[in-house]
Short mmCIF file of C-alpha atoms in Angstrom, two decimals:
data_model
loop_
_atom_site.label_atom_id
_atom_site.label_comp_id
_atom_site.label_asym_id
_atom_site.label_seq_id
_atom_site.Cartn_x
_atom_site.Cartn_y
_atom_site.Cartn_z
CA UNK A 61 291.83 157.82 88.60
CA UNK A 62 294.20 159.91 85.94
CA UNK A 63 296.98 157.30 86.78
CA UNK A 64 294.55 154.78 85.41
CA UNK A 65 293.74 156.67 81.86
CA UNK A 66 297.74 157.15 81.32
CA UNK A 67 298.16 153.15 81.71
CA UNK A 68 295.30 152.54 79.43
CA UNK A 69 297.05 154.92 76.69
CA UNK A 70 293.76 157.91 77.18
CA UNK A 71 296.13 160.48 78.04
CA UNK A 72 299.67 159.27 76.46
CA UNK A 73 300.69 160.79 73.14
CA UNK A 74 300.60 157.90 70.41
CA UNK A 75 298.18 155.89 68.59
CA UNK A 76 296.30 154.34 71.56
CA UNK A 77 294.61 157.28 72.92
CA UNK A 78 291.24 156.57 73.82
CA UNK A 79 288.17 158.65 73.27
CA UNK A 80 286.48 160.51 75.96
CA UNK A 81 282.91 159.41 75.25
CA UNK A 82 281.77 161.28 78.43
CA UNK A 83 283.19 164.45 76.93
CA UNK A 84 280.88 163.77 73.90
CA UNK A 85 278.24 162.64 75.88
CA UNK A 86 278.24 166.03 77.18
CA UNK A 87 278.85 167.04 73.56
CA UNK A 88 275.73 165.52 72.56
CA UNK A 89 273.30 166.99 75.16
CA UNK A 90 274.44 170.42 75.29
CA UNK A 91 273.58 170.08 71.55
CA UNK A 92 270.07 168.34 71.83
CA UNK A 93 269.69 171.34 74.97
CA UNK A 94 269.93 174.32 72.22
CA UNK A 95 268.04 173.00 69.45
CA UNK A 96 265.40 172.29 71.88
CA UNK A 97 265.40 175.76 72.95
CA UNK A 98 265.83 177.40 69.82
CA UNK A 99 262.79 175.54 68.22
CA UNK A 100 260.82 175.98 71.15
CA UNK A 101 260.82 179.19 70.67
CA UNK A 102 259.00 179.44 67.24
CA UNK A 103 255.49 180.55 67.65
CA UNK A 104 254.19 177.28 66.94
CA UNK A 105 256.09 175.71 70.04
CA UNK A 106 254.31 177.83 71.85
CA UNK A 107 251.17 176.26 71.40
CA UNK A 108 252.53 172.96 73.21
CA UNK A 109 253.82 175.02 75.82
CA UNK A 110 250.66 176.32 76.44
CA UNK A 111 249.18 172.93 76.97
CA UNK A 112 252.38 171.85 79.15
CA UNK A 113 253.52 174.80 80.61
CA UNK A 114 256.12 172.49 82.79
CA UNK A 115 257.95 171.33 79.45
CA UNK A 116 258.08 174.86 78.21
CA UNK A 117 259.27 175.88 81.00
CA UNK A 118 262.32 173.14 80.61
CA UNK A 119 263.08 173.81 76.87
CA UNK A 120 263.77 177.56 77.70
CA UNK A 121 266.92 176.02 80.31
CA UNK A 122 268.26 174.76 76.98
CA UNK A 123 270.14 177.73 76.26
CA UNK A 124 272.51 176.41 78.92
CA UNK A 125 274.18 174.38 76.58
CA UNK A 126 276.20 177.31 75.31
CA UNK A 127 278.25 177.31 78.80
CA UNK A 128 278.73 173.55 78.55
CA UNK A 129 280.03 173.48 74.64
CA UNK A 130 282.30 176.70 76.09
CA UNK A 131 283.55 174.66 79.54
CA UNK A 132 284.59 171.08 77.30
CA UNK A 133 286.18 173.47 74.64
CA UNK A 134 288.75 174.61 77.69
CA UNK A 135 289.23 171.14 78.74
CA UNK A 136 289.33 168.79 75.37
CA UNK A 137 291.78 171.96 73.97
CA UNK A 138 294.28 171.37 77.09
CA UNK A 139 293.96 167.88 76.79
CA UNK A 140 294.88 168.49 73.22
CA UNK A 141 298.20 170.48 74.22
CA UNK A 142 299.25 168.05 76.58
CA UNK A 143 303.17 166.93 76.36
CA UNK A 144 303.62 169.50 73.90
CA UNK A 145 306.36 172.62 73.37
CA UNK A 146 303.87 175.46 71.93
CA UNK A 147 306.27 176.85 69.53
CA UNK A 148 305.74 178.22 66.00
CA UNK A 149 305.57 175.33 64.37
CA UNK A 150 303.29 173.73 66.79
CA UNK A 151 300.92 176.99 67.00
CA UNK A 152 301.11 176.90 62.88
CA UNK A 153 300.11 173.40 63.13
CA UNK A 154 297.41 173.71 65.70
CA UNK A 155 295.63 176.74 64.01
CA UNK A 156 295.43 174.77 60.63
CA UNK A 157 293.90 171.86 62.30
CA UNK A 158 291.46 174.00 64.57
CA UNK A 159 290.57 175.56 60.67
CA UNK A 160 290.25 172.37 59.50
CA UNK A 161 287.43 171.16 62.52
CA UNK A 162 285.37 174.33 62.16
CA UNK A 163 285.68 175.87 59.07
CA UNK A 164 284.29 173.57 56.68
CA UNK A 165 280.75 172.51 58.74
CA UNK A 166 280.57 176.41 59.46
CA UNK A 167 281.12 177.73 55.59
CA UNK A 168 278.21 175.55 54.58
CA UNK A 169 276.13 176.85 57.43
CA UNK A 170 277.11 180.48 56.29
CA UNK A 171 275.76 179.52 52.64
CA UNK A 172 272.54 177.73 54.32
CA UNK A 173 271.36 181.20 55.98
CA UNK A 174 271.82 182.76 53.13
CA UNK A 175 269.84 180.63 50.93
CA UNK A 176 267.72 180.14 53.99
CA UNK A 177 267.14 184.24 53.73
CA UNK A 178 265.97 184.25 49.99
CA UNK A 179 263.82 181.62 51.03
CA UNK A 180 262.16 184.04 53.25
CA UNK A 181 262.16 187.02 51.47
CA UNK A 182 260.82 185.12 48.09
CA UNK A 183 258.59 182.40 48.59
CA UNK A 184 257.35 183.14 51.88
CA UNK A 185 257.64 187.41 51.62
CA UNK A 186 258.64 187.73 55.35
CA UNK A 187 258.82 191.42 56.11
CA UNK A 188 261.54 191.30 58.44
CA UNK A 189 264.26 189.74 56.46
CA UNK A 190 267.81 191.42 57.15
CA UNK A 191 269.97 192.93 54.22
CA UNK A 192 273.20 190.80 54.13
CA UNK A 193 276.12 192.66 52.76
CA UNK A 194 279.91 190.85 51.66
CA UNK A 195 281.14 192.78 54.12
CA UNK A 196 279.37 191.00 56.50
CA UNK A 197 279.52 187.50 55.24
CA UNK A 198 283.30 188.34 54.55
CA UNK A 199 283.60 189.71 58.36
CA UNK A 200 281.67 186.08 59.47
CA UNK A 201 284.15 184.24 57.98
CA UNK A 202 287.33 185.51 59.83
CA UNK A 203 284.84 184.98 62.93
CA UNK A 204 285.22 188.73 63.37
CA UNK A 205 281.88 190.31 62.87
CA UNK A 206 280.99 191.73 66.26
CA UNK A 207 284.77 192.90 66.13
CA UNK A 208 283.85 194.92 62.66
CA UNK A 209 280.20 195.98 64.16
CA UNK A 210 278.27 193.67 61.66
CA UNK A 211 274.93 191.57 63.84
CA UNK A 212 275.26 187.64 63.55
CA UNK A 213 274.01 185.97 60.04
CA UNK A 214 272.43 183.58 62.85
CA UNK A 215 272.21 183.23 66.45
CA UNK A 216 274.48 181.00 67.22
CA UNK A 217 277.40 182.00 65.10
CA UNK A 218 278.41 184.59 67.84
CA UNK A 219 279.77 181.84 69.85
CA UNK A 220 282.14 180.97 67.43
CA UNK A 221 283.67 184.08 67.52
CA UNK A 222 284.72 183.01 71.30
CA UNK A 223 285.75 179.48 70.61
CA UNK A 224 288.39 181.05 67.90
CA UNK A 225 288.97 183.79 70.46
CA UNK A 226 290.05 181.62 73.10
CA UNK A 227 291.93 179.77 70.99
CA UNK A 228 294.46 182.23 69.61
CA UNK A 229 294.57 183.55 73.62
CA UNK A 230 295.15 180.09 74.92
CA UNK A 231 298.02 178.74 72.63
CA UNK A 232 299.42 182.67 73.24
CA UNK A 233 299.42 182.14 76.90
CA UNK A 234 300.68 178.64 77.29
CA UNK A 235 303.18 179.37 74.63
CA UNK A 236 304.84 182.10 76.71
CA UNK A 237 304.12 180.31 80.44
CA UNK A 238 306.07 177.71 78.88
CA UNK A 239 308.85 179.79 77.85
CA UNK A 240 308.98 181.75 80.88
CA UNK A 241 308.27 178.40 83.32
CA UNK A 242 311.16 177.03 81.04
CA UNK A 243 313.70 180.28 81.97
CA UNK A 244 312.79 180.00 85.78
CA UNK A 245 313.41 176.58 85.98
CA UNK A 246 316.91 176.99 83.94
CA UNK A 247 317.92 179.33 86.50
CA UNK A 248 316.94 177.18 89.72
CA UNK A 249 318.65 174.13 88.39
CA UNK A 250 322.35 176.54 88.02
CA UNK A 251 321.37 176.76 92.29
CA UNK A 252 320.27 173.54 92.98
CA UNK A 253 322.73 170.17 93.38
CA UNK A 254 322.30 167.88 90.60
CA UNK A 255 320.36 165.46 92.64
CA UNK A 256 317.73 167.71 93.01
CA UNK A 257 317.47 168.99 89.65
CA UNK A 258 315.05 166.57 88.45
CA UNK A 259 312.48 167.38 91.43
CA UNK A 260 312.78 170.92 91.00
CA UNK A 261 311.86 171.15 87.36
CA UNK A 262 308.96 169.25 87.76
CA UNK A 263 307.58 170.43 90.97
CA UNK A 264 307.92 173.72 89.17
CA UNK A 265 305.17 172.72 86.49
CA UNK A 266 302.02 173.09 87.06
CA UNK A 267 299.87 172.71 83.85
CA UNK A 268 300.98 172.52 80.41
CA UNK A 269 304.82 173.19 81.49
CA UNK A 270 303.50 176.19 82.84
CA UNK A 271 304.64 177.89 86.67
CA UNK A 272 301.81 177.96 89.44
CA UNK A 273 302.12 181.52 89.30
CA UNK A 274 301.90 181.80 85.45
CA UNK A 275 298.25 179.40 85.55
CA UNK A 276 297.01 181.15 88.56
CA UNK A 277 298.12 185.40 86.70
CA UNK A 278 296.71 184.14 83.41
CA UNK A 279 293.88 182.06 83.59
CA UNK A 280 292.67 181.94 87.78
CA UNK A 281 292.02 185.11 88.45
CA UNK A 282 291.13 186.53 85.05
CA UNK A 283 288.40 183.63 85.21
CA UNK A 284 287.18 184.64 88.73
CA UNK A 285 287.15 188.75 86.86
CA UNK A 286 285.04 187.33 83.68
CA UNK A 287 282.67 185.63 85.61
CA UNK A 288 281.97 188.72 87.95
CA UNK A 289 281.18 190.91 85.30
CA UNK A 290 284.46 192.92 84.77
CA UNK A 291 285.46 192.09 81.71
CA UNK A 292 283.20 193.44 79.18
CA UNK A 293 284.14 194.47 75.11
CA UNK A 294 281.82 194.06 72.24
CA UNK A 295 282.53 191.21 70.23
CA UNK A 296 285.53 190.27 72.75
CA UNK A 297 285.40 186.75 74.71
CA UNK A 298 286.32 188.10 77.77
CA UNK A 299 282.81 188.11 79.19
CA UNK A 300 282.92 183.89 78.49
CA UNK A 301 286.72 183.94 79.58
CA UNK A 302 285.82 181.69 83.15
CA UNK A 303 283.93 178.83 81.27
CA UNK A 304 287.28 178.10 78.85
CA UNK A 305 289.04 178.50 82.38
CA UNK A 306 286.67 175.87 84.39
CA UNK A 307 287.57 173.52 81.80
CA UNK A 308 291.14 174.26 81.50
CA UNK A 309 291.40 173.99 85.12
CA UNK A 310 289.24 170.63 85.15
CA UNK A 311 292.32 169.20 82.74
CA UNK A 312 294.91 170.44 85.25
CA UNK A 313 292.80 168.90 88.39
CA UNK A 314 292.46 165.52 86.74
CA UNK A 315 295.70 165.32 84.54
CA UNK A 316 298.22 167.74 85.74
CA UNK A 317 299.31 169.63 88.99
CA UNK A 318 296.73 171.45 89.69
CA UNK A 319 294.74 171.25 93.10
CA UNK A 320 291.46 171.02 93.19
CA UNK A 321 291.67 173.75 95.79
CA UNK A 322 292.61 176.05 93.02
CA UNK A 323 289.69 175.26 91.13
CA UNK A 324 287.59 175.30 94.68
CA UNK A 325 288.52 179.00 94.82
CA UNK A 326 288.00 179.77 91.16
CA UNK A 327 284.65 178.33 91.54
CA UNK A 328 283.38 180.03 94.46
CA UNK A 329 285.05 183.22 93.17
CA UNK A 330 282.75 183.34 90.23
CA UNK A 331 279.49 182.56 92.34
CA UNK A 332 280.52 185.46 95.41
CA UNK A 333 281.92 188.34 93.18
CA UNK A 334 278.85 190.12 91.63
CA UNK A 335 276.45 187.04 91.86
CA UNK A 336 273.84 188.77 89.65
CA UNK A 337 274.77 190.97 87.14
CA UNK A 338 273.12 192.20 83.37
CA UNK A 339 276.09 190.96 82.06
CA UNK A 340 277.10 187.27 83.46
CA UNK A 341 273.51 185.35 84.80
CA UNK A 342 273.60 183.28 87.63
CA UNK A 343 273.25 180.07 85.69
CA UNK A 344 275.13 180.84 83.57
CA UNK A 345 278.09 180.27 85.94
CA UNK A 346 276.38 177.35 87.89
CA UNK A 347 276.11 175.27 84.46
CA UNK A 348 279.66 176.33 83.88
CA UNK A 349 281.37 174.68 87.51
CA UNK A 350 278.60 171.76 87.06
CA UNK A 351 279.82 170.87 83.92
CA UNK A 352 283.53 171.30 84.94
CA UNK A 353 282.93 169.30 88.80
CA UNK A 354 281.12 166.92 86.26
CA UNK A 355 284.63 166.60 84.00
CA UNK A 356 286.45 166.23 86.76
CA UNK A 357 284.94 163.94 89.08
CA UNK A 358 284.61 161.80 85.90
CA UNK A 359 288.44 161.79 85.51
CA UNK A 360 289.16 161.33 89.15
CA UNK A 361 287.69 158.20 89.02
CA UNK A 362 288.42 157.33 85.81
CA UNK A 363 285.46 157.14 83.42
CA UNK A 364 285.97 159.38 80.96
CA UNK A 365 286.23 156.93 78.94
CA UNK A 366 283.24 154.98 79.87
CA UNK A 367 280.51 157.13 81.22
CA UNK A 368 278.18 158.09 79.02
CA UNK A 369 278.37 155.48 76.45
CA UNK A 370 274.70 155.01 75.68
CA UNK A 371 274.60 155.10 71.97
CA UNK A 372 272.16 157.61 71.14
CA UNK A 373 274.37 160.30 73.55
CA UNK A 374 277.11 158.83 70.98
CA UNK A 375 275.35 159.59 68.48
CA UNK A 376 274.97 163.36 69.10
CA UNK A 377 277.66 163.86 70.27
CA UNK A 378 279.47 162.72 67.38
CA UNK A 379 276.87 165.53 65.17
CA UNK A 380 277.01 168.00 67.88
CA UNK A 381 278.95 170.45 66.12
CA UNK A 382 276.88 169.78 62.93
CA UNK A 383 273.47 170.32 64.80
CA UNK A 384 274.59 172.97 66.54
CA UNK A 385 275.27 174.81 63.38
CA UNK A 386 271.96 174.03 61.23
CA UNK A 387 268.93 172.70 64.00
CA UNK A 388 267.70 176.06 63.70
CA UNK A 389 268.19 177.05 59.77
CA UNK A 390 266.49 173.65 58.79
CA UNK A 391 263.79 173.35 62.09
CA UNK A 392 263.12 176.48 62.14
CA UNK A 393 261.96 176.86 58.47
CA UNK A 394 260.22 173.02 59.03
CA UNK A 395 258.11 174.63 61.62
CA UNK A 396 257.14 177.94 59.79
CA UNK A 397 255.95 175.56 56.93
CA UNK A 398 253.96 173.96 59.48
CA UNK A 399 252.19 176.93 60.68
CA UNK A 400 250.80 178.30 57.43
CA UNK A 401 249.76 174.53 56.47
CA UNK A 402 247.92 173.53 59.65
CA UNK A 403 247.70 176.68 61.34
CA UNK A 404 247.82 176.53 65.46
CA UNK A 405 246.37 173.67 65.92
CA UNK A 406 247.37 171.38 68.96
CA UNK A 407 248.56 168.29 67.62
CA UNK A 408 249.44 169.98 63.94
CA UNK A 409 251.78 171.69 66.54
CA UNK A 410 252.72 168.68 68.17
CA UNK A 411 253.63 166.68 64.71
CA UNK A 412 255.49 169.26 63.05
CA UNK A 413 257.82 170.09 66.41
CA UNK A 414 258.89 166.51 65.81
CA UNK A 415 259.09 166.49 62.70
CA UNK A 416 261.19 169.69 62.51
CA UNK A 417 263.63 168.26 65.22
CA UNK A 418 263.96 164.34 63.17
CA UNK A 419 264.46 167.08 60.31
CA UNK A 420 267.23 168.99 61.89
CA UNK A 421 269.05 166.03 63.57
CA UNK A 422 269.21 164.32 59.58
CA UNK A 423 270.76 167.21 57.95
CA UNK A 424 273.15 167.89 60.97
CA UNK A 425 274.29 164.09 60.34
CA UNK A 426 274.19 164.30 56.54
CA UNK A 427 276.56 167.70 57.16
CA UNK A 428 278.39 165.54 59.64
CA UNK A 429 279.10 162.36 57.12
CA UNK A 430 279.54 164.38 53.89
CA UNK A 431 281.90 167.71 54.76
CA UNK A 432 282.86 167.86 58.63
CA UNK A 433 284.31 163.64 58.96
CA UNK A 434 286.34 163.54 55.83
CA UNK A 435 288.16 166.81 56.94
CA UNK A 436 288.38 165.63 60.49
CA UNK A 437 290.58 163.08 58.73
CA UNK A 438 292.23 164.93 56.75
CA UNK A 439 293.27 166.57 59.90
CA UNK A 440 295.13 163.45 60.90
CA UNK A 441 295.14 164.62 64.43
CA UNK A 442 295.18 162.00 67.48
CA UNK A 443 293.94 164.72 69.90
CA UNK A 444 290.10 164.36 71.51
CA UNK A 445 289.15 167.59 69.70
#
């Protein structure tokens, strides 16, 4: 149960916090999930996929490791805030450290594509090479570039936009439920006796040192919108707004005052409003309340900190952020090498899919080890993020 991870120092603010390994077990195969897809798609993949249609068809669910990366984002980012007053000089301090944890890994990966691109259009003389401008690679860096009208340097790098997104939104909201929570509950203590004064402040806090009616206005039933479909703005995260809530709202079921009917009526709000739409797929939302039921049953009966401690799911989760960032710059160019060496062949396909995913995985942990961990410590932080 919670009650258990407070005793054992998981959830208390100090130098015994434990780490969630199930949260980067999760880490890890959302990660594995999307490279897997992504490299399954090169033409060469499809050659194996021809001869097992039933693992093709398994790869291409792989993209569905976006809406798990988005859901433990909303939880690990709460569980990051908890105990704290969001004021300026904890928002100043939180930014810098979320700058520190993405920046870095990501700059490189910038550089990569770019190299990646001359590649391309030199040695290889692909056709279909895009023209990068500095506005562009300037506009990537802010994590604005859908916001300015620029395409993504790489695939992936849109979803970045929305972690950074959700980030300035959520320590915006929280910061103001908390000052608002904070007035409410000044001005029921003046009417209260003192022996009561306690018990109503607290019962008044819901998440975060945030009202019920602050969490359900600003995250609930904005969640239950975004997953129907209604929020929709180019280069906005408002269309990805109910995964960071699932996971949000996980942290609240497991850690705080939320009840899990709250997030029982979240949940089914996203699967009944507009069940199929162009804009929000049907699994997408199912992998999104899986992965947040998963977080909190997990918490509930308190493994967070055990489940999920198989070493290889360790292992990537501890690179996830780093493979996530380069499987398909470095596989993908692994696997066109592959093609105009050996051609189509079955097992030439076979050998160089491996080899372009054992490729991959070592640069992701040679990113990890030489620029992401030293600034993870530079960030000093005791958080889980």
């Amino acid at each position: 149960m919670a009650d258990e991870l407070v005793a054992s120092g998981a959830v208390a603010d100090g130098p015994a916090v434990a780490r969630l390994v199930f949260v980067d077990a999760l880490r890890g195969v959302a990660a594995v999930a999307v490279m897997l897809f992504h490299l399954g798609g090169h033409r060469l993949a499809q050659v194996m996929w021809r001869q097992i249609p039933v693992i093709g068809w398994g790869v291409r669910w792989g993209e569905l490791g976006v809406q798990v990366f988005f859901v433990i984002s909303g939880f690990v980012i709460a569980y990051s805030v908890r105990h704290r007053r969001v004021d300026r000089q904890f928002t100043r301090t939180f930014l810098w450290r979320r700058a520190l944890r993405l920046e870095p890994p990501y700059l490189v990966a910038i550089v990569a594509v770019l190299i990646s691109n001359e590649i391309s259009r030199g040695w290889f003389a692909t056709p279909d090479v895009p023209t990068v401008t500095w506005g562009q690679v300037a506009a990537h860096v802010i994590y604005a570039q859908r916001l300015f009208g620029y395409g993504d340097l790489y695939p992936v790098f849109w979803t970045l936009t929305h972690e950074v997104q959700f980030y300035l939104i959520f320590i915006l909201v929280v910061g103001l439920g908390q000052a608002f929570s904070a007035r409410e509950s000044n001005a029921a203590l003046l009417q209260q006796p003192s022996s009561a004064s306690a018990e109503t402040y607290t019962s008044r806090e819901m998440l975060l040192g945030m009202s019920p009616a602050w969490v359900i206005s600003t995250f609930a039933v904005p969640a239950v919108l975004s997953g129907s479909g209604a929020f929709q703005a180019n280069g906005l995260c408002l269309d990805t707004w109910y995964l960071f809530a699932l996971g949000l709202l996980s942290y609240g079921v497991v850690f705080a005052r939320v009840p899990w009917q709250l997030w029982a009526a979240v949940a089914c709000g996203i699967v009944v409003f507009n069940w199929d739409t162009e804009q929000v797929e049907p699994a997408h939302k199912l992998m999104g309340i899986a992965t947040s039921l998963s977080l909190m049953v997990a918490g509930r009966l308190g493994q967070l900190t055990h489940w999920g401690s198989w070493h290889p799911l360790q292992f990537f989760g501890a690179i996830s952020y780093s493979l996530y960032l380069v499987h398909g710059i470095v596989g993908w160019r692994v696997l066109s090498v592959g093609e105009r060496i050996t051609g189509q062949q079955p097992l030439g396909a076979w050998l160089w899919f491996m080899l372009a995913l054992t490729t991959a995985t070592l640069a992701a942990w040679c990113l990890h080890v030489c620029v992401e961990r030293p600034f993870m410590r530079r960030r000093s932080d005791r958080s889980v993020g």
